[in-house]
Tab-separated table of C-alpha atoms in Angstrom:
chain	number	residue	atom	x	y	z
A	1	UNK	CA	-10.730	21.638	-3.842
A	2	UNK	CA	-10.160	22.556	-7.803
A	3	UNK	CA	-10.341	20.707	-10.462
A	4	UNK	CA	-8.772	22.513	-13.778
A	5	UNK	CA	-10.311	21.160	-17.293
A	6	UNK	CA	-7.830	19.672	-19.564
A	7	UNK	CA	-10.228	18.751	-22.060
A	8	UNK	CA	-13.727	17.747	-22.305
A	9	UNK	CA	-12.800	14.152	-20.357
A	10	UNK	CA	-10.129	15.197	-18.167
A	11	UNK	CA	-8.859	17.480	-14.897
A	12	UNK	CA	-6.109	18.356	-13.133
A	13	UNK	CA	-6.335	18.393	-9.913
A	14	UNK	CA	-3.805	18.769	-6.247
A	15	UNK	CA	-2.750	15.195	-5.962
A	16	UNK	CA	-2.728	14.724	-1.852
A	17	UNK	CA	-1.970	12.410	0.661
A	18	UNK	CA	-5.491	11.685	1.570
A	19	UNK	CA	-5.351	10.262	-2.067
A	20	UNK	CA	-2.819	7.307	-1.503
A	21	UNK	CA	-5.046	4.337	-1.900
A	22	UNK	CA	-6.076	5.681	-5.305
A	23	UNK	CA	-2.532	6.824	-6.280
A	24	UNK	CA	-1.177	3.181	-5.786
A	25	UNK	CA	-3.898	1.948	-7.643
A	26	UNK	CA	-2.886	4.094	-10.502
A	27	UNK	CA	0.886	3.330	-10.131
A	28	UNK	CA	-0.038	-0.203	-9.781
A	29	UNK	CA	-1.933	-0.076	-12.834
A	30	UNK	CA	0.575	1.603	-15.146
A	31	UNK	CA	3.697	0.590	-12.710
A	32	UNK	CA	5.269	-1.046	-16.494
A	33	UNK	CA	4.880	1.682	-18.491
A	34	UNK	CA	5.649	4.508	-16.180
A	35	UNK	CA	8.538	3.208	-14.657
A	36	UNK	CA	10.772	2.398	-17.883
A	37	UNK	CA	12.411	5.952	-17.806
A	38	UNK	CA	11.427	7.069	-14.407
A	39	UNK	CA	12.000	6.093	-10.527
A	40	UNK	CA	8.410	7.398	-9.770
A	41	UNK	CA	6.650	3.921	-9.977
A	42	UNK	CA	9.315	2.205	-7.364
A	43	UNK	CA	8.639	5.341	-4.722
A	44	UNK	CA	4.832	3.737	-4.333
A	45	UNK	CA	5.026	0.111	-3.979
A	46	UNK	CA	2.552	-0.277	-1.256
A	47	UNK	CA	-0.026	1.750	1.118
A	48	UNK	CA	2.245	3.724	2.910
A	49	UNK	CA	5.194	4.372	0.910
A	50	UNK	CA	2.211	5.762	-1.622
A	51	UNK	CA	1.165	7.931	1.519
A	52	UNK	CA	4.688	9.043	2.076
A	53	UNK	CA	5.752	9.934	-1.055
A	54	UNK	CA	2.307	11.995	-1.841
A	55	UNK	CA	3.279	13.360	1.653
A	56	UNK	CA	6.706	14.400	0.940
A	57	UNK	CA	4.866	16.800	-1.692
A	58	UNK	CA	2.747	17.898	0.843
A	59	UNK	CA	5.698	18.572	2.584
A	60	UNK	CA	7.261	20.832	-0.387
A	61	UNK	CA	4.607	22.769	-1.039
A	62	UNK	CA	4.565	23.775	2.438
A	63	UNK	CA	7.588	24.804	2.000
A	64	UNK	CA	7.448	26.300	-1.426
A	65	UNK	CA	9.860	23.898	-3.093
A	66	UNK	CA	7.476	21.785	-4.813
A	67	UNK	CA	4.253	20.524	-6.000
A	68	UNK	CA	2.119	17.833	-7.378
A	69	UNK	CA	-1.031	17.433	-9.230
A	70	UNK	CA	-2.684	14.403	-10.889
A	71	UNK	CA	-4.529	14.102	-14.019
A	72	UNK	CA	-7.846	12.270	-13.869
A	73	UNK	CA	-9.384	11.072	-17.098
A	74	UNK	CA	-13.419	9.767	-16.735
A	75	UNK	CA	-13.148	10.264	-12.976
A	76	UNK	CA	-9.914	7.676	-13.092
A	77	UNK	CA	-6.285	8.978	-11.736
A	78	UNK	CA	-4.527	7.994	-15.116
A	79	UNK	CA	-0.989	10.573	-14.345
A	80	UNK	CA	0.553	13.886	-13.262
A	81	UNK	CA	2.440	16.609	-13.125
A	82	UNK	CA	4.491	18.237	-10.695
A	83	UNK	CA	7.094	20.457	-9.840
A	84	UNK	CA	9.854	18.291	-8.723
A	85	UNK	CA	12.034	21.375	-8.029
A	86	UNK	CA	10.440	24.925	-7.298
A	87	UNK	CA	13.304	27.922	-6.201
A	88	UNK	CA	10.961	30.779	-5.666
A	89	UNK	CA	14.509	32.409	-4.944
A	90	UNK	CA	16.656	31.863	-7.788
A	91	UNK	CA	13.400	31.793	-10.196
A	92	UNK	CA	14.191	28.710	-11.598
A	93	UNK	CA	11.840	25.333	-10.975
A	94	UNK	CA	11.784	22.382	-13.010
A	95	UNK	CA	8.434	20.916	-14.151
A	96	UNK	CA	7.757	16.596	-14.432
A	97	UNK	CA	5.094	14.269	-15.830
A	98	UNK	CA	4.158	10.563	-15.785
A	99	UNK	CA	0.870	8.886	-17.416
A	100	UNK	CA	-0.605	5.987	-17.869
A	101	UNK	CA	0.043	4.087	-21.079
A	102	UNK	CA	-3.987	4.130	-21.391
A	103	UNK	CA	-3.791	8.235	-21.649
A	104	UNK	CA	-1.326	8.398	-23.837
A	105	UNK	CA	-1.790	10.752	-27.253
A	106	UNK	CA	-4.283	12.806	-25.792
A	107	UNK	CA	-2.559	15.710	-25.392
A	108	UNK	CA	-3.003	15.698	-21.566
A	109	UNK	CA	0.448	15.818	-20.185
A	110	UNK	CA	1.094	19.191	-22.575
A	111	UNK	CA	-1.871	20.685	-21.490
A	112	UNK	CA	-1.722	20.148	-17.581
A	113	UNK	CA	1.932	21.417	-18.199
A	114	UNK	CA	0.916	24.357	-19.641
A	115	UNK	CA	-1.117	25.150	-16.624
A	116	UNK	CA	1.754	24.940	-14.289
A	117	UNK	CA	4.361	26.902	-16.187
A	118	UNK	CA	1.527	29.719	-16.851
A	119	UNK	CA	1.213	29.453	-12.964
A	120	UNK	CA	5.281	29.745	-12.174
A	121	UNK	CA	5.253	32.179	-14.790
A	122	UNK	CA	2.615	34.951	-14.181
A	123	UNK	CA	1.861	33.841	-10.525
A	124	UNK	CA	5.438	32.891	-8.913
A	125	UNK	CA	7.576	34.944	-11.050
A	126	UNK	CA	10.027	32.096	-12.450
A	127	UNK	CA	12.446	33.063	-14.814
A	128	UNK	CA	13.439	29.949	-15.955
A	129	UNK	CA	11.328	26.313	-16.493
A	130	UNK	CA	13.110	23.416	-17.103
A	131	UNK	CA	12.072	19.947	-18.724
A	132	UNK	CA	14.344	16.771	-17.845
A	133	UNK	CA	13.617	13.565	-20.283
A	134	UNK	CA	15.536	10.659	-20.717
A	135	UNK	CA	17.270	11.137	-24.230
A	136	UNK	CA	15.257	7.403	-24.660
A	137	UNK	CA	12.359	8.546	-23.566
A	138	UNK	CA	10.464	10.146	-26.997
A	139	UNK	CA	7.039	11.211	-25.837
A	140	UNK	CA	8.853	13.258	-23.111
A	141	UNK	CA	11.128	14.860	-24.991
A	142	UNK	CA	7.764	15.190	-27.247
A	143	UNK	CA	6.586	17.181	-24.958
A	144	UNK	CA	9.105	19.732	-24.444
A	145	UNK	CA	9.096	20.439	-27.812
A	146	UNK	CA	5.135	21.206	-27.705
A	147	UNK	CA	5.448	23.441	-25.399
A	148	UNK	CA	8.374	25.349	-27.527
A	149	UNK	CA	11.371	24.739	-24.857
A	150	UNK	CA	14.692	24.667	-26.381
A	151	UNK	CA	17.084	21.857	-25.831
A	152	UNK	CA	19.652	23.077	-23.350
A	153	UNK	CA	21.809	20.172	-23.543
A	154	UNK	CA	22.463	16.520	-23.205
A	155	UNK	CA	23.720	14.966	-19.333
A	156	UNK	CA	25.680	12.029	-20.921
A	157	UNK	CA	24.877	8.912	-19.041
A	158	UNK	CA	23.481	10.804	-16.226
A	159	UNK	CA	20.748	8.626	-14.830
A	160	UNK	CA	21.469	5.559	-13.631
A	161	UNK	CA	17.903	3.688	-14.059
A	162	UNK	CA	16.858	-0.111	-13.705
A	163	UNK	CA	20.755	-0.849	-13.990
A	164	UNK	CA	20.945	1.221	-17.258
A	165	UNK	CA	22.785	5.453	-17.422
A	166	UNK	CA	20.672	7.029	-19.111
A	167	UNK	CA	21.235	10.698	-21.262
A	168	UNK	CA	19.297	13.124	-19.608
A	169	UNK	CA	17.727	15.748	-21.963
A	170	UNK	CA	17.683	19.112	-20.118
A	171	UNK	CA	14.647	21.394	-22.005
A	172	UNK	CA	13.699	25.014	-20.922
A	173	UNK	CA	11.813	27.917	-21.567
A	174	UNK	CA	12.311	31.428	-20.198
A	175	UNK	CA	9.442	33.420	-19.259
A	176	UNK	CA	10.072	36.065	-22.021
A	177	UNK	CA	9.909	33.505	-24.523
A	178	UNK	CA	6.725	32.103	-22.499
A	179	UNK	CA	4.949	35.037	-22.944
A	180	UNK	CA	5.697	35.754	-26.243
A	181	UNK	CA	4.819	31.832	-27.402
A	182	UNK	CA	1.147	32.488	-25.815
């Protein structure tokens, strides 16, 4: 398969079901820090609910309405990216992220999201990309402002999470402003 470089230590790569075992042993490994703003960590909690959720992307990108891709550091799954929501249709798809505490400040979520919006962009044809961050979560919302969305708005205690609502940030760029950023 391919492997994209994100930097002189790390890849992105299609994160597939064939890949459970070593997906659980990432989520199990950074199960903590990933899951204080997101549900992502609970989906993979042994074997085959790591196979079924990897498969349920398999699924969407079968049917065009998602994607996934991890992020390997050293030859070590350390986090992702996908596209939790992909409308070829309505040209809007909404892009996700996840690391390791271990990765963090490296720059790699920013970069491996650049590669997928430059994808929906001058590939798919979206129109619009959005960004959804817990208002708590900072190197999220970090992130969206790297890669020069602009804050759409604020879901007020949107998110239920670990018996806490959460604000959701909603971030987006359009792919006018996409192009003209690059």
């Amino acid at each position: 398969m391919f492997a994209i470089p994100l930097g002189d230590d790390a890849e992105l790569r299609p994160l597939e079901p064939w890949r459970a075992e070593e997906y659980l042993a990432h989520m199990d490994r950074g199960r903590e820090y990933i899951g204080r703003y997101i549900g992502l960590a609970a989906a993979a909690t042994d074997l085959d609910s790591a196979r079924s959720f990897l498969q349920s992307y398999a699924d969407k990108q079968a049917a065009d309405t998602g994607r996934i891709y991890g992020i390997w550091r050293e030859g070590t799954l350390v986090g992702g990216v996908l596209f939790r929501i992909f409308d070829a249709a309505s040209g809007n798809c909404e892009v996700g992220c996840w690391l390791e505490e271990s990765a963090v400040g490296r720059g790699l979520v920013t970069r491996a999201a650049r590669v997928l919006i430059d994808w929906a962009v001058d590939e798919r044809g979206m129109h619009r990309v959005e960004w959804r961050a817990s208002s708590a979560n900072t190197a999220s919302v970090n992130v969206a402002k790297r890669l020069g969305m602009t804050r759409d708005g604020v879901l007020r205690e949107s998110s239920p999470h670990q018996g806490v609502r959460h604000d959701v940030e909603i971030w987006s760029v359009l792919a006018g402003e996409w192009r003209e950023a690059r």
